[in-house]
Amino acid sequence: MDLSNLKPAEGSVNNNAKRVGRGQGSGKGGTATRGHKGAKSRSGYSKKIGFEGGQMPLQRRVPKFGFTNRNRVSYQGVNLDTIQQLVDDKKITDTLDFETMVSLRLARKNDLVKILGRGELKSKVKVSAHKFTASAQAAIEGAGGEVVTL
């Protein structure tokens, strides 16, 4: 390195930056490219999210409807075909409890689990969960398995 090949660090020099508001002689003084008057010319201006120039914004044009039940209990569903797939992949042998479901990422540790009846179960499996649909319970017991409600 010598004086013939010195150059500034990458990104430290910006030649296309407009220096505005630095006097009339620069050609960008006076209004500093903001135009005359109006909210956008003032310092501290920031447009509200969803503002549409005074037109009624979308979130106010669309009607409100329904309500949210604060006492709703939601369950993480696990279907029979998923359980059968686990047996086929040899990830479970004869029991499927909540800890196993969490470790296999079928549910999270704070979830409530409901076994649903999609697909068919051919293997004899003891299943522990918080709820079962009638069809799922019939299919598990029909395959010789056991249903344990937590």
CSV table of C-alpha atoms in Angstrom, one decimal:
chain,number,residue,atom,x,y,z
A,1,MET,CA,0.0,0.0,0.0
A,2,ASP,CA,1.3,3.4,-0.9
A,3,LEU,CA,-0.1,6.9,-1.8
A,4,SER,CA,-0.8,5.8,-5.4
A,5,ASN,CA,-3.4,3.2,-4.5
A,6,LEU,CA,-5.1,4.7,-1.4
A,7,LYS,CA,-8.9,4.7,-1.5
A,8,PRO,CA,-11.6,5.2,1.1
A,9,ALA,CA,-13.3,2.3,2.9
A,10,GLU,CA,-16.2,0.6,1.2
A,11,GLY,CA,-19.5,2.4,1.9
A,12,SER,CA,-17.9,5.4,3.5
A,13,VAL,CA,-18.3,7.8,0.6
A,14,ASN,CA,-21.7,8.7,-0.8
A,15,ASN,CA,-21.5,11.0,-3.9
A,16,ASN,CA,-25.1,10.9,-4.8
A,17,ALA,CA,-26.5,12.3,-1.5
A,18,LYS,CA,-28.5,15.5,-1.9
A,19,ARG,CA,-27.3,18.0,0.8
A,20,VAL,CA,-30.6,20.0,1.2
A,21,GLY,CA,-31.3,23.0,3.3
A,22,ARG,CA,-27.7,24.3,3.1
A,23,GLY,CA,-28.3,27.8,1.6
A,24,GLN,CA,-29.7,29.3,-1.6
A,25,GLY,CA,-26.4,28.9,-3.5
A,26,SER,CA,-26.6,25.2,-3.4
A,27,GLY,CA,-29.9,25.2,-5.4
A,28,LYS,CA,-31.5,23.0,-2.6
A,29,GLY,CA,-32.0,25.7,0.0
A,30,GLY,CA,-35.2,27.5,0.9
A,31,THR,CA,-37.9,24.8,1.1
A,32,ALA,CA,-35.2,22.0,1.0
A,33,THR,CA,-37.1,20.1,-1.8
A,34,ARG,CA,-40.1,19.7,0.5
A,35,GLY,CA,-42.3,22.2,-1.5
A,36,HIS,CA,-44.5,24.9,0.1
A,37,LYS,CA,-46.6,24.5,3.2
A,38,GLY,CA,-48.7,21.4,4.1
A,39,ALA,CA,-48.1,18.7,6.6
A,40,LYS,CA,-45.4,17.0,4.6
A,41,SER,CA,-43.2,20.1,4.6
A,42,ARG,CA,-43.1,20.3,8.4
A,43,SER,CA,-40.5,18.7,10.6
A,44,GLY,CA,-41.7,15.6,12.6
A,45,TYR,CA,-44.2,14.6,10.0
A,46,SER,CA,-45.1,11.0,9.8
A,47,LYS,CA,-48.2,9.6,8.0
A,48,LYS,CA,-50.5,7.4,10.0
A,49,ILE,CA,-50.5,3.7,9.1
A,50,GLY,CA,-53.4,3.1,6.8
A,51,PHE,CA,-53.9,6.8,6.0
A,52,GLU,CA,-55.4,7.2,2.5
A,53,GLY,CA,-55.2,10.9,2.1
A,54,GLY,CA,-58.5,11.7,3.8
A,55,GLN,CA,-60.5,9.0,2.0
A,56,MET,CA,-62.2,6.7,4.5
A,57,PRO,CA,-59.5,4.1,5.2
A,58,LEU,CA,-60.0,0.4,4.5
A,59,GLN,CA,-60.1,-0.7,8.2
A,60,ARG,CA,-63.0,1.7,8.7
A,61,ARG,CA,-64.9,0.9,5.5
A,62,VAL,CA,-65.1,-2.8,6.3
A,63,PRO,CA,-67.8,-3.7,8.8
A,64,LYS,CA,-67.1,-5.3,12.2
A,65,PHE,CA,-68.8,-8.6,12.8
A,66,GLY,CA,-68.9,-11.5,15.2
A,67,PHE,CA,-67.3,-11.7,18.6
A,68,THR,CA,-64.5,-13.7,20.3
A,69,ASN,CA,-65.5,-16.1,23.0
A,70,ARG,CA,-63.1,-15.5,25.9
A,71,ASN,CA,-63.9,-18.9,27.4
A,72,ARG,CA,-63.0,-20.9,24.2
A,73,VAL,CA,-60.9,-23.9,24.8
A,74,SER,CA,-58.8,-24.9,21.8
A,75,TYR,CA,-57.3,-28.3,21.2
A,76,GLN,CA,-54.4,-29.4,19.0
A,77,GLY,CA,-55.8,-32.1,16.7
A,78,VAL,CA,-53.9,-35.3,16.0
A,79,ASN,CA,-55.5,-37.6,13.4
A,80,LEU,CA,-55.5,-41.4,13.4
A,81,ASP,CA,-53.5,-41.6,10.1
A,82,THR,CA,-50.8,-39.5,11.8
A,83,ILE,CA,-50.6,-42.1,14.6
A,84,GLN,CA,-50.5,-45.0,12.1
A,85,GLN,CA,-47.7,-43.2,10.2
A,86,LEU,CA,-45.7,-43.0,13.5
A,87,VAL,CA,-46.2,-46.7,14.1
A,88,ASP,CA,-45.2,-47.5,10.5
A,89,ASP,CA,-42.0,-45.3,10.9
A,90,LYS,CA,-41.3,-47.2,14.2
A,91,LYS,CA,-41.3,-43.9,16.1
A,92,ILE,CA,-43.8,-45.4,18.6
A,93,THR,CA,-44.5,-49.0,19.4
A,94,ASP,CA,-47.5,-49.6,21.6
A,95,THR,CA,-48.2,-46.4,23.6
A,96,LEU,CA,-48.7,-42.7,22.6
A,97,ASP,CA,-48.7,-40.4,25.6
A,98,PHE,CA,-48.6,-36.6,25.9
A,99,GLU,CA,-44.8,-36.5,26.5
A,100,THR,CA,-44.2,-38.5,23.3
A,101,MET,CA,-46.5,-36.2,21.3
A,102,VAL,CA,-44.5,-33.2,22.6
A,103,SER,CA,-41.2,-34.8,21.7
A,104,LEU,CA,-42.4,-35.8,18.3
A,105,ARG,CA,-43.7,-32.2,17.8
A,106,LEU,CA,-47.3,-33.1,17.3
A,107,ALA,CA,-48.2,-30.7,20.2
A,108,ARG,CA,-46.6,-28.1,22.4
A,109,LYS,CA,-46.2,-28.7,26.1
A,110,ASN,CA,-49.0,-26.3,27.0
A,111,ASP,CA,-51.5,-27.6,24.4
A,112,LEU,CA,-54.5,-29.7,25.0
A,113,VAL,CA,-54.6,-32.6,22.6
A,114,LYS,CA,-57.7,-34.0,20.8
A,115,ILE,CA,-57.5,-37.3,18.8
A,116,LEU,CA,-59.5,-36.9,15.6
A,117,GLY,CA,-60.9,-39.7,13.4
A,118,ARG,CA,-59.3,-39.1,9.9
A,119,GLY,CA,-57.7,-42.2,8.4
A,120,GLU,CA,-57.6,-45.6,9.8
A,121,LEU,CA,-55.7,-47.3,12.6
A,122,LYS,CA,-54.5,-50.9,12.1
A,123,SER,CA,-52.1,-51.1,15.0
A,124,LYS,CA,-52.9,-51.8,18.7
A,125,VAL,CA,-52.0,-48.6,20.4
A,126,LYS,CA,-52.6,-47.2,23.9
A,127,VAL,CA,-53.4,-43.5,23.4
A,128,SER,CA,-53.4,-40.9,26.1
A,129,ALA,CA,-55.0,-37.5,25.3
A,130,HIS,CA,-57.3,-34.8,26.7
A,131,LYS,CA,-60.2,-35.5,24.3
A,132,PHE,CA,-61.2,-38.0,21.7
A,133,THR,CA,-63.9,-37.8,19.0
A,134,ALA,CA,-66.4,-40.7,19.0
A,135,SER,CA,-65.1,-42.1,15.7
A,136,ALA,CA,-61.4,-41.9,16.9
A,137,GLN,CA,-62.3,-43.7,20.1
A,138,ALA,CA,-64.2,-46.4,18.2
A,139,ALA,CA,-61.3,-46.9,15.8
A,140,ILE,CA,-58.7,-47.2,18.5
A,141,GLU,CA,-60.7,-49.6,20.5
A,142,GLY,CA,-61.7,-51.5,17.3
A,143,ALA,CA,-58.0,-52.1,16.6
A,144,GLY,CA,-57.5,-53.5,20.1
A,145,GLY,CA,-56.0,-50.4,21.5
A,146,GLU,CA,-56.8,-48.5,24.7
A,147,VAL,CA,-58.1,-44.9,25.2
A,148,VAL,CA,-56.9,-42.9,28.3
A,149,THR,CA,-58.4,-39.5,28.9
A,150,LEU,CA,-56.1,-37.1,30.7
